[in-house]
Structures are given as structure tokens and as C-alpha cells.
Amino acid sequence: LLAVGGWPEGKLIEFFAKEHSGKSSFALLALKDCYDYYKGEKLVAYIDLEHRFNPEWAEKLGLRVDESLIVVQPPDAETGTDMMVELIRSKQICAIVWDSTGAAATKHSMQHLTDKNDKVGGNAAVMKRNVQTVAPLANLYGVTCFYLNQLRADMDGYNRPMTPGGHAVKHAMSVRIYLRPGSDKYFDKINGENVQVGFPVVMKTVKNSYGPPFREGWTDFYNQPCVFLGHAGIDTQRDLARMGILLGVAQRAGAWFSWRDIRAQGRDAFFQQVWESGRKDEFEAEIVAAIKKGSGITEIDGDEFFGRPLTNDTENIEDPEV
């Protein structure tokens, strides 16, 4: 999606979506990417303004509090910004999450628990200070900052999805990614009950400073181990399988698939052989090399394996003022 092979170092990135679209989970997985890239030499941090952080869920996704992950829960957005600045300046972290822009209560609103005297645009003013302070420091210290944001109803009546925080936040972001859950739901038998275990997620780059904007991709996300995936998180093997075929790394001839000396009839059987051969890392390296080389994508129509999941959310997220 980003055309740079990973998360850009020292930049601000925004995930926005409606409720229960996987924003926090995707942010934790992004932190895990950054932590793994530095091989544990630097920690990652999570600023939880919503006070809903779940350490057990973070551990399922690969991050343990006080070992690889620092979690702070400030009472208001101003204090949270000060904490964020201190963490970046500490030189101990490589990535940080701000959760979330829309839930960033100001000191004024916390001291005066009534909307009668609330300041118009208070959240936007605080977030403007946040991004103007954080952006240069993040670039200076090489800390990637992930901001989470919600969709709000358009008060003008145009039925457009809007994000709070003001225009300064959108301007400061190098990347803005719109997450939309797919209409499909994945179910599995858990303890004798038919339970929803996952769903597809469609991602669209509304803003991208590193390549063409409005690129779209998707993946399968699971909230618990199931028959489809042995752990919570993204089904990266299925994504690799798709990319391997689309980029021509895995050769296709009718019903037969091949890669190097591995050849099998049927897509699932072929990829099962690749995973069981212990050469998944080699296969992945060739795919990444093909992506960086700009290899052409094979067009495949009418195959659900490659088809974009359907979503119920609007795609009209282009903001003419950004």
C-alpha cells in the first residue's frame, strides 16, 4: 500500500475507522513490526487516552507490558502530549501509539464536567499542539508515531465520514489509512458453539507521502486461534500466497503451481508444501524483492481468493480541504 516496503521511520501515521474495525489491534501489530525490526533493542509505547487498554490482548498479538511495551494512561490530552514528548526524547522507543485523537479530552473539559462552558474546537487546538510538537521530534529521534481516530457524522448533512482533531492533524500525517471491516464474517466451532472468530479488513491509503494515494488492499484478521489460523492476528500466510501468485513468484499452469523445486496440484496443496518445507522465509524474501522491483501484477478475475471483500461503509472519504 505504501510503496516503501514497511512503516516509514520517524513519521506520523493515522488509522481511522468506525468502532470495532480493528484500529487498536492494527496499531498493536504495527508496534510489533517496529519492535521486531529493532530486534528488541528499543521498546514501543502506547498512550491510552481512552483508558481501555487490554494487556492480555496485547500479549496475544505479541507485546508484553513492561517487557517490550510501555503503557501510559494520562488523564487528559495535554498531559498525554507531554508524556509522548518525553518518551520520544528518551531515545528508548522506536514507535508509539496515540489512542485516540477523537477521545483526547482537554484539561478544560476535565475540570469543568459540563458542556455549558466547553470551548468550541478545544480538541482540535490540543491536537494541533500535539502534532506540531511531535512531528519534528519524531523525525529527529526516528520514532514512528501511530495515531488512531474515529469517524464522526457529518453535521453539514452531506453524509460524508468525518474525522475529529482538525485540519492540522490531517496535514501533519505522512500516511492516513482508512480501515473498513468486510461484510463477511468467519466462524468456527469453539467449545461446541459456532463463534465468530474473524473478518476481512479493507485498507485504503487516503493520504500517502511515499507513493500514489487511494491504493487499496485487504487482509484477514482473527481475534482468536481457530481452524483458519493458529493464533490471533493477521493471516500473513494467506496474504503471502496471494502476493506470490499475483507477482509471478509462484508459477501457475492450469491447476498446477510451482516454485523452485516445489510443485503441486491445487493452490492449497502447493502452499502447504511451501510452508512445511521450512522455506517460507525464502519465499517471502522473493515476494518482497518482487514488490520492490515493481514487478507487474497478474490480473485474475472471478476468483474469490483474490476478490476484494465487500464492505458496508462508504468510500467517499476524499476531503477536498486536505
PDB file of N, CA, C and O in Angstrom, residues 187-254:
ATOM      1  N   PHE A 187     -16.506 -17.934  10.931  1.00  0.00           N
ATOM      2  CA  PHE A 187     -16.985 -18.649  12.105  1.00  0.00           C
ATOM      3  C   PHE A 187     -16.257 -19.977  12.261  1.00  0.00           C
ATOM      4  O   PHE A 187     -15.803 -20.570  11.286  1.00  0.00           O
ATOM      5  N   ASP A 188     -16.170 -20.424  13.516  1.00  0.00           N
ATOM      6  CA  ASP A 188     -15.557 -21.722  13.813  1.00  0.00           C
ATOM      7  C   ASP A 188     -16.222 -22.282  15.072  1.00  0.00           C
ATOM      8  O   ASP A 188     -16.795 -21.544  15.872  1.00  0.00           O
ATOM      9  N   LYS A 189     -16.138 -23.575  15.233  1.00  0.00           N
ATOM     10  CA  LYS A 189     -16.678 -24.219  16.431  1.00  0.00           C
ATOM     11  C   LYS A 189     -15.692 -24.064  17.583  1.00  0.00           C
ATOM     12  O   LYS A 189     -14.567 -24.575  17.530  1.00  0.00           O
ATOM     13  N   ILE A 190     -16.082 -23.322  18.619  1.00  0.00           N
ATOM     14  CA  ILE A 190     -15.260 -23.135  19.809  1.00  0.00           C
ATOM     15  C   ILE A 190     -16.045 -23.655  21.013  1.00  0.00           C
ATOM     16  O   ILE A 190     -17.119 -23.139  21.328  1.00  0.00           O
ATOM     17  N   ASN A 191     -15.515 -24.699  21.657  1.00  0.00           N
ATOM     18  CA  ASN A 191     -16.201 -25.318  22.795  1.00  0.00           C
ATOM     19  C   ASN A 191     -17.641 -25.700  22.457  1.00  0.00           C
ATOM     20  O   ASN A 191     -18.570 -25.508  23.252  1.00  0.00           O
ATOM     21  N   GLY A 192     -17.824 -26.208  21.240  1.00  0.00           N
ATOM     22  CA  GLY A 192     -19.130 -26.682  20.828  1.00  0.00           C
ATOM     23  C   GLY A 192     -20.069 -25.621  20.300  1.00  0.00           C
ATOM     24  O   GLY A 192     -21.186 -25.939  19.885  1.00  0.00           O
ATOM     25  N   GLU A 193     -19.652 -24.358  20.329  1.00  0.00           N
ATOM     26  CA  GLU A 193     -20.501 -23.269  19.855  1.00  0.00           C
ATOM     27  C   GLU A 193     -19.940 -22.678  18.568  1.00  0.00           C
ATOM     28  O   GLU A 193     -18.725 -22.626  18.373  1.00  0.00           O
ATOM     29  N   ASN A 194     -20.845 -22.222  17.708  1.00  0.00           N
ATOM     30  CA  ASN A 194     -20.445 -21.567  16.465  1.00  0.00           C
ATOM     31  C   ASN A 194     -20.149 -20.100  16.772  1.00  0.00           C
ATOM     32  O   ASN A 194     -21.055 -19.307  17.026  1.00  0.00           O
ATOM     33  N   VAL A 195     -18.865 -19.745  16.785  1.00  0.00           N
ATOM     34  CA  VAL A 195     -18.427 -18.424  17.241  1.00  0.00           C
ATOM     35  C   VAL A 195     -17.750 -17.670  16.096  1.00  0.00           C
ATOM     36  O   VAL A 195     -16.996 -18.263  15.322  1.00  0.00           O
ATOM     37  N   GLN A 196     -18.017 -16.351  16.021  1.00  0.00           N
ATOM     38  CA  GLN A 196     -17.297 -15.541  15.036  1.00  0.00           C
ATOM     39  C   GLN A 196     -15.857 -15.383  15.500  1.00  0.00           C
ATOM     40  O   GLN A 196     -15.585 -14.937  16.621  1.00  0.00           O
ATOM     41  N   VAL A 197     -14.916 -15.733  14.638  1.00  0.00           N
ATOM     42  CA  VAL A 197     -13.505 -15.706  15.006  1.00  0.00           C
ATOM     43  C   VAL A 197     -12.701 -14.681  14.204  1.00  0.00           C
ATOM     44  O   VAL A 197     -11.536 -14.424  14.522  1.00  0.00           O
ATOM     45  N   GLY A 198     -13.317 -14.094  13.173  1.00  0.00           N
ATOM     46  CA  GLY A 198     -12.562 -13.129  12.386  1.00  0.00           C
ATOM     47  C   GLY A 198     -13.394 -12.482  11.306  1.00  0.00           C
ATOM     48  O   GLY A 198     -14.582 -12.776  11.152  1.00  0.00           O
ATOM     49  N   PHE A 199     -12.737 -11.608  10.557  1.00  0.00           N
ATOM     50  CA  PHE A 199     -13.393 -10.908   9.455  1.00  0.00           C
ATOM     51  C   PHE A 199     -12.318 -10.304   8.556  1.00  0.00           C
ATOM     52  O   PHE A 199     -11.199 -10.060   9.004  1.00  0.00           O
ATOM     53  N   PRO A 200     -12.649 -10.064   7.294  1.00  0.00           N
ATOM     54  CA  PRO A 200     -11.696  -9.388   6.413  1.00  0.00           C
ATOM     55  C   PRO A 200     -11.679  -7.888   6.714  1.00  0.00           C
ATOM     56  O   PRO A 200     -12.688  -7.332   7.164  1.00  0.00           O
ATOM     57  N   VAL A 201     -10.538  -7.250   6.483  1.00  0.00           N
ATOM     58  CA  VAL A 201     -10.404  -5.811   6.677  1.00  0.00           C
ATOM     59  C   VAL A 201      -9.852  -5.197   5.396  1.00  0.00           C
ATOM     60  O   VAL A 201      -8.827  -5.648   4.873  1.00  0.00           O
ATOM     61  N   VAL A 202     -10.543  -4.189   4.893  1.00  0.00           N
ATOM     62  CA  VAL A 202     -10.109  -3.468   3.698  1.00  0.00           C
ATOM     63  C   VAL A 202      -9.390  -2.197   4.142  1.00  0.00           C
ATOM     64  O   VAL A 202      -9.882  -1.466   5.007  1.00  0.00           O
ATOM     65  N   MET A 203      -8.221  -1.929   3.576  1.00  0.00           N
ATOM     66  CA  MET A 203      -7.410  -0.766   3.937  1.00  0.00           C
ATOM     67  C   MET A 203      -7.222   0.122   2.714  1.00  0.00           C
ATOM     68  O   MET A 203      -6.900  -0.377   1.639  1.00  0.00           O
ATOM     69  N   LYS A 204      -7.400   1.420   2.893  1.00  0.00           N
ATOM     70  CA  LYS A 204      -7.244   2.366   1.788  1.00  0.00           C
ATOM     71  C   LYS A 204      -6.367   3.530   2.240  1.00  0.00           C
ATOM     72  O   LYS A 204      -6.599   4.114   3.300  1.00  0.00           O
ATOM     73  N   THR A 205      -5.350   3.856   1.438  1.00  0.00           N
ATOM     74  CA  THR A 205      -4.480   4.979   1.767  1.00  0.00           C
ATOM     75  C   THR A 205      -5.119   6.268   1.259  1.00  0.00           C
ATOM     76  O   THR A 205      -5.055   6.574   0.078  1.00  0.00           O
ATOM     77  N   VAL A 206      -5.748   7.000   2.172  1.00  0.00           N
ATOM     78  CA  VAL A 206      -6.371   8.272   1.822  1.00  0.00           C
ATOM     79  C   VAL A 206      -5.300   9.318   1.537  1.00  0.00           C
ATOM     80  O   VAL A 206      -5.465  10.186   0.690  1.00  0.00           O
ATOM     81  N   LYS A 207      -4.186   9.220   2.263  1.00  0.00           N
ATOM     82  CA  LYS A 207      -3.039  10.106   2.041  1.00  0.00           C
ATOM     83  C   LYS A 207      -1.783   9.273   2.124  1.00  0.00           C
ATOM     84  O   LYS A 207      -1.654   8.414   3.003  1.00  0.00           O
ATOM     85  N   ASN A 208      -0.857   9.502   1.221  1.00  0.00           N
ATOM     86  CA  ASN A 208       0.392   8.740   1.216  1.00  0.00           C
ATOM     87  C   ASN A 208       1.505   9.616   0.634  1.00  0.00           C
ATOM     88  O   ASN A 208       1.473   9.966  -0.543  1.00  0.00           O
ATOM     89  N   SER A 209       2.469   9.972   1.470  1.00  0.00           N
ATOM     90  CA  SER A 209       3.577  10.820   1.024  1.00  0.00           C
ATOM     91  C   SER A 209       4.673  10.035   0.330  1.00  0.00           C
ATOM     92  O   SER A 209       5.676  10.620  -0.080  1.00  0.00           O
ATOM     93  N   TYR A 210       4.496   8.713   0.185  1.00  0.00           N
ATOM     94  CA  TYR A 210       5.564   7.875  -0.360  1.00  0.00           C
ATOM     95  C   TYR A 210       5.182   7.185  -1.659  1.00  0.00           C
ATOM     96  O   TYR A 210       5.983   6.448  -2.236  1.00  0.00           O
ATOM     97  N   GLY A 211       3.965   7.386  -2.106  1.00  0.00           N
ATOM     98  CA  GLY A 211       3.526   6.734  -3.329  1.00  0.00           C
ATOM     99  C   GLY A 211       2.134   7.223  -3.687  1.00  0.00           C
ATOM    100  O   GLY A 211       1.593   8.133  -3.050  1.00  0.00           O
ATOM    101  N   PRO A 212       1.527   6.607  -4.684  1.00  0.00           N
ATOM    102  CA  PRO A 212       0.193   7.036  -5.105  1.00  0.00           C
ATOM    103  C   PRO A 212      -0.831   6.864  -3.977  1.00  0.00           C
ATOM    104  O   PRO A 212      -0.847   5.822  -3.319  1.00  0.00           O
ATOM    105  N   PRO A 213      -1.671   7.873  -3.743  1.00  0.00           N
ATOM    106  CA  PRO A 213      -2.725   7.712  -2.738  1.00  0.00           C
ATOM    107  C   PRO A 213      -3.871   6.872  -3.278  1.00  0.00           C
ATOM    108  O   PRO A 213      -3.893   6.505  -4.456  1.00  0.00           O
ATOM    109  N   PHE A 214      -4.800   6.564  -2.400  1.00  0.00           N
ATOM    110  CA  PHE A 214      -6.021   5.829  -2.731  1.00  0.00           C
ATOM    111  C   PHE A 214      -5.743   4.417  -3.235  1.00  0.00           C
ATOM    112  O   PHE A 214      -6.533   3.852  -3.982  1.00  0.00           O
ATOM    113  N   ARG A 215      -4.607   3.861  -2.835  1.00  0.00           N
ATOM    114  CA  ARG A 215      -4.396   2.430  -3.070  1.00  0.00           C
ATOM    115  C   ARG A 215      -5.234   1.656  -2.062  1.00  0.00           C
ATOM    116  O   ARG A 215      -5.481   2.108  -0.951  1.00  0.00           O
ATOM    117  N   GLU A 216      -5.630   0.457  -2.453  1.00  0.00           N
ATOM    118  CA  GLU A 216      -6.493  -0.340  -1.583  1.00  0.00           C
ATOM    119  C   GLU A 216      -5.949  -1.755  -1.470  1.00  0.00           C
ATOM    120  O   GLU A 216      -5.437  -2.311  -2.445  1.00  0.00           O
ATOM    121  N   GLY A 217      -6.050  -2.298  -0.288  1.00  0.00           N
ATOM    122  CA  GLY A 217      -5.649  -3.682  -0.065  1.00  0.00           C
ATOM    123  C   GLY A 217      -6.536  -4.292   1.000  1.00  0.00           C
ATOM    124  O   GLY A 217      -7.389  -3.612   1.573  1.00  0.00           O
ATOM    125  N   TRP A 218      -6.357  -5.552   1.275  1.00  0.00           N
ATOM    126  CA  TRP A 218      -7.176  -6.199   2.304  1.00  0.00           C
ATOM    127  C   TRP A 218      -6.425  -7.382   2.884  1.00  0.00           C
ATOM    128  O   TRP A 218      -5.465  -7.889   2.300  1.00  0.00           O
ATOM    129  N   THR A 219      -6.884  -7.803   4.043  1.00  0.00           N
ATOM    130  CA  THR A 219      -6.292  -8.943   4.716  1.00  0.00           C
ATOM    131  C   THR A 219      -7.361  -9.605   5.580  1.00  0.00           C
ATOM    132  O   THR A 219      -8.456  -9.062   5.745  1.00  0.00           O
ATOM    133  N   ASP A 220      -7.056 -10.770   6.128  1.00  0.00           N
ATOM    134  CA  ASP A 220      -7.973 -11.475   7.024  1.00  0.00           C
ATOM    135  C   ASP A 220      -7.468 -11.341   8.454  1.00  0.00           C
ATOM    136  O   ASP A 220      -6.309 -11.651   8.741  1.00  0.00           O
ATOM    137  N   PHE A 221      -8.344 -10.887   9.348  1.00  0.00           N
ATOM    138  CA  PHE A 221      -7.974 -10.684  10.745  1.00  0.00           C
ATOM    139  C   PHE A 221      -8.775 -11.626  11.633  1.00  0.00           C
ATOM    140  O   PHE A 221      -9.993 -11.769  11.467  1.00  0.00           O
ATOM    141  N   TYR A 222      -8.084 -12.266  12.599  1.00  0.00           N
ATOM    142  CA  TYR A 222      -8.732 -13.216  13.510  1.00  0.00           C
ATOM    143  C   TYR A 222      -8.498 -12.787  14.949  1.00  0.00           C
ATOM    144  O   TYR A 222      -7.382 -12.411  15.328  1.00  0.00           O
ATOM    145  N   ASN A 223      -9.564 -12.841  15.758  1.00  0.00           N
ATOM    146  CA  ASN A 223      -9.444 -12.408  17.149  1.00  0.00           C
ATOM    147  C   ASN A 223      -9.152 -13.551  18.115  1.00  0.00           C
ATOM    148  O   ASN A 223      -9.048 -13.318  19.324  1.00  0.00           O
ATOM    149  N   GLN A 224      -9.023 -14.760  17.611  1.00  0.00           N
ATOM    150  CA  GLN A 224      -8.637 -15.894  18.457  1.00  0.00           C
ATOM    151  C   GLN A 224      -8.177 -17.048  17.573  1.00  0.00           C
ATOM    152  O   GLN A 224      -8.490 -17.091  16.377  1.00  0.00           O
ATOM    153  N   PRO A 225      -7.413 -17.974  18.153  1.00  0.00           N
ATOM    154  CA  PRO A 225      -6.974 -19.132  17.362  1.00  0.00           C
ATOM    155  C   PRO A 225      -8.189 -19.920  16.872  1.00  0.00           C
ATOM    156  O   PRO A 225      -9.185 -20.057  17.578  1.00  0.00           O
ATOM    157  N   CYS A 226      -8.105 -20.414  15.649  1.00  0.00           N
ATOM    158  CA  CYS A 226      -9.231 -21.133  15.072  1.00  0.00           C
ATOM    159  C   CYS A 226      -8.717 -22.063  13.981  1.00  0.00           C
ATOM    160  O   CYS A 226      -7.507 -22.210  13.782  1.00  0.00           O
ATOM    161  N   VAL A 227      -9.631 -22.678  13.253  1.00  0.00           N
ATOM    162  CA  VAL A 227      -9.260 -23.613  12.213  1.00  0.00           C
ATOM    163  C   VAL A 227      -8.534 -22.913  11.067  1.00  0.00           C
ATOM    164  O   VAL A 227      -7.740 -23.508  10.353  1.00  0.00           O
ATOM    165  N   PHE A 228      -8.759 -21.598  10.905  1.00  0.00           N
ATOM    166  CA  PHE A 228      -8.145 -20.852   9.811  1.00  0.00           C
ATOM    167  C   PHE A 228      -6.729 -20.393  10.140  1.00  0.00           C
ATOM    168  O   PHE A 228      -5.869 -20.303   9.269  1.00  0.00           O
ATOM    169  N   LEU A 229      -6.487 -20.055  11.418  1.00  0.00           N
ATOM    170  CA  LEU A 229      -5.195 -19.520  11.846  1.00  0.00           C
ATOM    171  C   LEU A 229      -4.937 -19.938  13.282  1.00  0.00           C
ATOM    172  O   LEU A 229      -5.846 -19.885  14.116  1.00  0.00           O
ATOM    173  N   GLY A 230      -3.718 -20.344  13.580  1.00  0.00           N
ATOM    174  CA  GLY A 230      -3.405 -20.883  14.897  1.00  0.00           C
ATOM    175  C   GLY A 230      -3.164 -19.850  15.977  1.00  0.00           C
ATOM    176  O   GLY A 230      -2.793 -20.190  17.099  1.00  0.00           O
ATOM    177  N   HIS A 231      -3.340 -18.563  15.668  1.00  0.00           N
ATOM    178  CA  HIS A 231      -3.123 -17.511  16.654  1.00  0.00           C
ATOM    179  C   HIS A 231      -3.968 -16.300  16.284  1.00  0.00           C
ATOM    180  O   HIS A 231      -4.473 -16.182  15.162  1.00  0.00           O
ATOM    181  N   ALA A 232      -4.130 -15.372  17.230  1.00  0.00           N
ATOM    182  CA  ALA A 232      -4.850 -14.134  16.935  1.00  0.00           C
ATOM    183  C   ALA A 232      -3.979 -13.229  16.076  1.00  0.00           C
ATOM    184  O   ALA A 232      -2.754 -13.209  16.224  1.00  0.00           O
ATOM    185  N   GLY A 233      -4.603 -12.479  15.174  1.00  0.00           N
ATOM    186  CA  GLY A 233      -3.839 -11.555  14.347  1.00  0.00           C
ATOM    187  C   GLY A 233      -4.151 -11.709  12.877  1.00  0.00           C
ATOM    188  O   GLY A 233      -5.217 -12.212  12.493  1.00  0.00           O
ATOM    189  N   ILE A 234      -3.214 -11.282  12.041  1.00  0.00           N
ATOM    190  CA  ILE A 234      -3.396 -11.277  10.590  1.00  0.00           C
ATOM    191  C   ILE A 234      -2.912 -12.593   9.997  1.00  0.00           C
ATOM    192  O   ILE A 234      -1.875 -13.120  10.402  1.00  0.00           O
ATOM    193  N   ASP A 235      -3.642 -13.089   9.035  1.00  0.00           N
ATOM    194  CA  ASP A 235      -3.262 -14.312   8.322  1.00  0.00           C
ATOM    195  C   ASP A 235      -2.235 -13.951   7.237  1.00  0.00           C
ATOM    196  O   ASP A 235      -2.557 -13.827   6.060  1.00  0.00           O
ATOM    197  N   THR A 236      -0.994 -13.765   7.660  1.00  0.00           N
ATOM    198  CA  THR A 236       0.052 -13.340   6.720  1.00  0.00           C
ATOM    199  C   THR A 236       0.375 -14.425   5.696  1.00  0.00           C
ATOM    200  O   THR A 236       0.793 -14.116   4.574  1.00  0.00           O
ATOM    201  N   GLN A 237       0.196 -15.691   6.057  1.00  0.00           N
ATOM    202  CA  GLN A 237       0.468 -16.761   5.094  1.00  0.00           C
ATOM    203  C   GLN A 237      -0.482 -16.668   3.902  1.00  0.00           C
ATOM    204  O   GLN A 237      -0.068 -16.853   2.757  1.00  0.00           O
ATOM    205  N   ARG A 238      -1.743 -16.374   4.176  1.00  0.00           N
ATOM    206  CA  ARG A 238      -2.711 -16.240   3.083  1.00  0.00           C
ATOM    207  C   ARG A 238      -2.372 -15.022   2.223  1.00  0.00           C
ATOM    208  O   ARG A 238      -2.495 -15.060   0.999  1.00  0.00           O
ATOM    209  N   ASP A 239      -1.936 -13.941   2.872  1.00  0.00           N
ATOM    210  CA  ASP A 239      -1.526 -12.752   2.119  1.00  0.00           C
ATOM    211  C   ASP A 239      -0.323 -13.056   1.233  1.00  0.00           C
ATOM    212  O   ASP A 239      -0.258 -12.626   0.083  1.00  0.00           O
ATOM    213  N   LEU A 240       0.646 -13.794   1.785  1.00  0.00           N
ATOM    214  CA  LEU A 240       1.825 -14.169   1.000  1.00  0.00           C
ATOM    215  C   LEU A 240       1.442 -15.053  -0.178  1.00  0.00           C
ATOM    216  O   LEU A 240       1.996 -14.931  -1.274  1.00  0.00           O
ATOM    217  N   ALA A 241       0.484 -15.947   0.075  1.00  0.00           N
ATOM    218  CA  ALA A 241       0.029 -16.821  -1.003  1.00  0.00           C
ATOM    219  C   ALA A 241      -0.560 -15.998  -2.145  1.00  0.00           C
ATOM    220  O   ALA A 241      -0.252 -16.228  -3.321  1.00  0.00           O
ATOM    221  N   ARG A 242      -1.408 -15.039  -1.813  1.00  0.00           N
ATOM    222  CA  ARG A 242      -1.989 -14.177  -2.844  1.00  0.00           C
ATOM    223  C   ARG A 242      -0.901 -13.416  -3.604  1.00  0.00           C
ATOM    224  O   ARG A 242      -0.874 -13.385  -4.839  1.00  0.00           O
ATOM    225  N   MET A 243      -0.001 -12.783  -2.851  1.00  0.00           N
ATOM    226  CA  MET A 243       1.039 -11.961  -3.474  1.00  0.00           C
ATOM    227  C   MET A 243       1.988 -12.812  -4.302  1.00  0.00           C
ATOM    228  O   MET A 243       2.471 -12.387  -5.357  1.00  0.00           O
ATOM    229  N   GLY A 244       2.279 -14.025  -3.831  1.00  0.00           N
ATOM    230  CA  GLY A 244       3.181 -14.911  -4.565  1.00  0.00           C
ATOM    231  C   GLY A 244       2.664 -15.230  -5.952  1.00  0.00           C
ATOM    232  O   GLY A 244       3.423 -15.265  -6.930  1.00  0.00           O
ATOM    233  N   ILE A 245       1.347 -15.446  -6.060  1.00  0.00           N
ATOM    234  CA  ILE A 245       0.741 -15.755  -7.361  1.00  0.00           C
ATOM    235  C   ILE A 245       0.620 -14.495  -8.212  1.00  0.00           C
ATOM    236  O   ILE A 245       0.973 -14.480  -9.393  1.00  0.00           O
ATOM    237  N   LEU A 246       0.140 -13.413  -7.602  1.00  0.00           N
ATOM    238  CA  LEU A 246      -0.079 -12.180  -8.361  1.00  0.00           C
ATOM    239  C   LEU A 246       1.215 -11.601  -8.926  1.00  0.00           C
ATOM    240  O   LEU A 246       1.228 -11.004 -10.000  1.00  0.00           O
ATOM    241  N   LEU A 247       2.322 -11.762  -8.209  1.00  0.00           N
ATOM    242  CA  LEU A 247       3.606 -11.220  -8.660  1.00  0.00           C
ATOM    243  C   LEU A 247       4.402 -12.202  -9.508  1.00  0.00           C
ATOM    244  O   LEU A 247       5.501 -11.885  -9.953  1.00  0.00           O
ATOM    245  N   GLY A 248       3.871 -13.413  -9.700  1.00  0.00           N
ATOM    246  CA  GLY A 248       4.550 -14.381 -10.546  1.00  0.00           C
ATOM    247  C   GLY A 248       5.684 -15.122  -9.866  1.00  0.00           C
ATOM    248  O   GLY A 248       6.431 -15.853 -10.522  1.00  0.00           O
ATOM    249  N   VAL A 249       5.828 -14.945  -8.545  1.00  0.00           N
ATOM    250  CA  VAL A 249       6.859 -15.713  -7.822  1.00  0.00           C
ATOM    251  C   VAL A 249       6.482 -17.187  -7.831  1.00  0.00           C
ATOM    252  O   VAL A 249       7.330 -18.064  -8.030  1.00  0.00           O
ATOM    253  N   ALA A 250       5.210 -17.463  -7.597  1.00  0.00           N
ATOM    254  CA  ALA A 250       4.692 -18.822  -7.744  1.00  0.00           C
ATOM    255  C   ALA A 250       4.121 -18.949  -9.158  1.00  0.00           C
ATOM    256  O   ALA A 250       3.245 -18.179  -9.544  1.00  0.00           O
ATOM    257  N   GLN A 251       4.632 -19.882  -9.913  1.00  0.00           N
ATOM    258  CA  GLN A 251       4.202 -20.067 -11.300  1.00  0.00           C
ATOM    259  C   GLN A 251       2.921 -20.889 -11.346  1.00  0.00           C
ATOM    260  O   GLN A 251       2.773 -21.873 -10.606  1.00  0.00           O
ATOM    261  N   ARG A 252       2.014 -20.489 -12.224  1.00  0.00           N
ATOM    262  CA  ARG A 252       0.733 -21.169 -12.327  1.00  0.00           C
ATOM    263  C   ARG A 252       0.547 -21.697 -13.742  1.00  0.00           C
ATOM    264  O   ARG A 252       0.737 -20.967 -14.717  1.00  0.00           O
ATOM    265  N   ALA A 253       0.198 -22.977 -13.849  1.00  0.00           N
ATOM    266  CA  ALA A 253      -0.097 -23.593 -15.142  1.00  0.00           C
ATOM    267  C   ALA A 253      -1.325 -24.476 -14.971  1.00  0.00           C
ATOM    268  O   ALA A 253      -1.231 -25.622 -14.519  1.00  0.00           O
ATOM    269  N   GLY A 254      -2.488 -23.884 -15.283  1.00  0.00           N
ATOM    270  CA  GLY A 254      -3.724 -24.625 -15.066  1.00  0.00           C
ATOM    271  C   GLY A 254      -3.958 -24.805 -13.578  1.00  0.00           C
ATOM    272  O   GLY A 254      -3.981 -23.850 -12.815  1.00  0.00           O
TER     273      GLY A 254
END
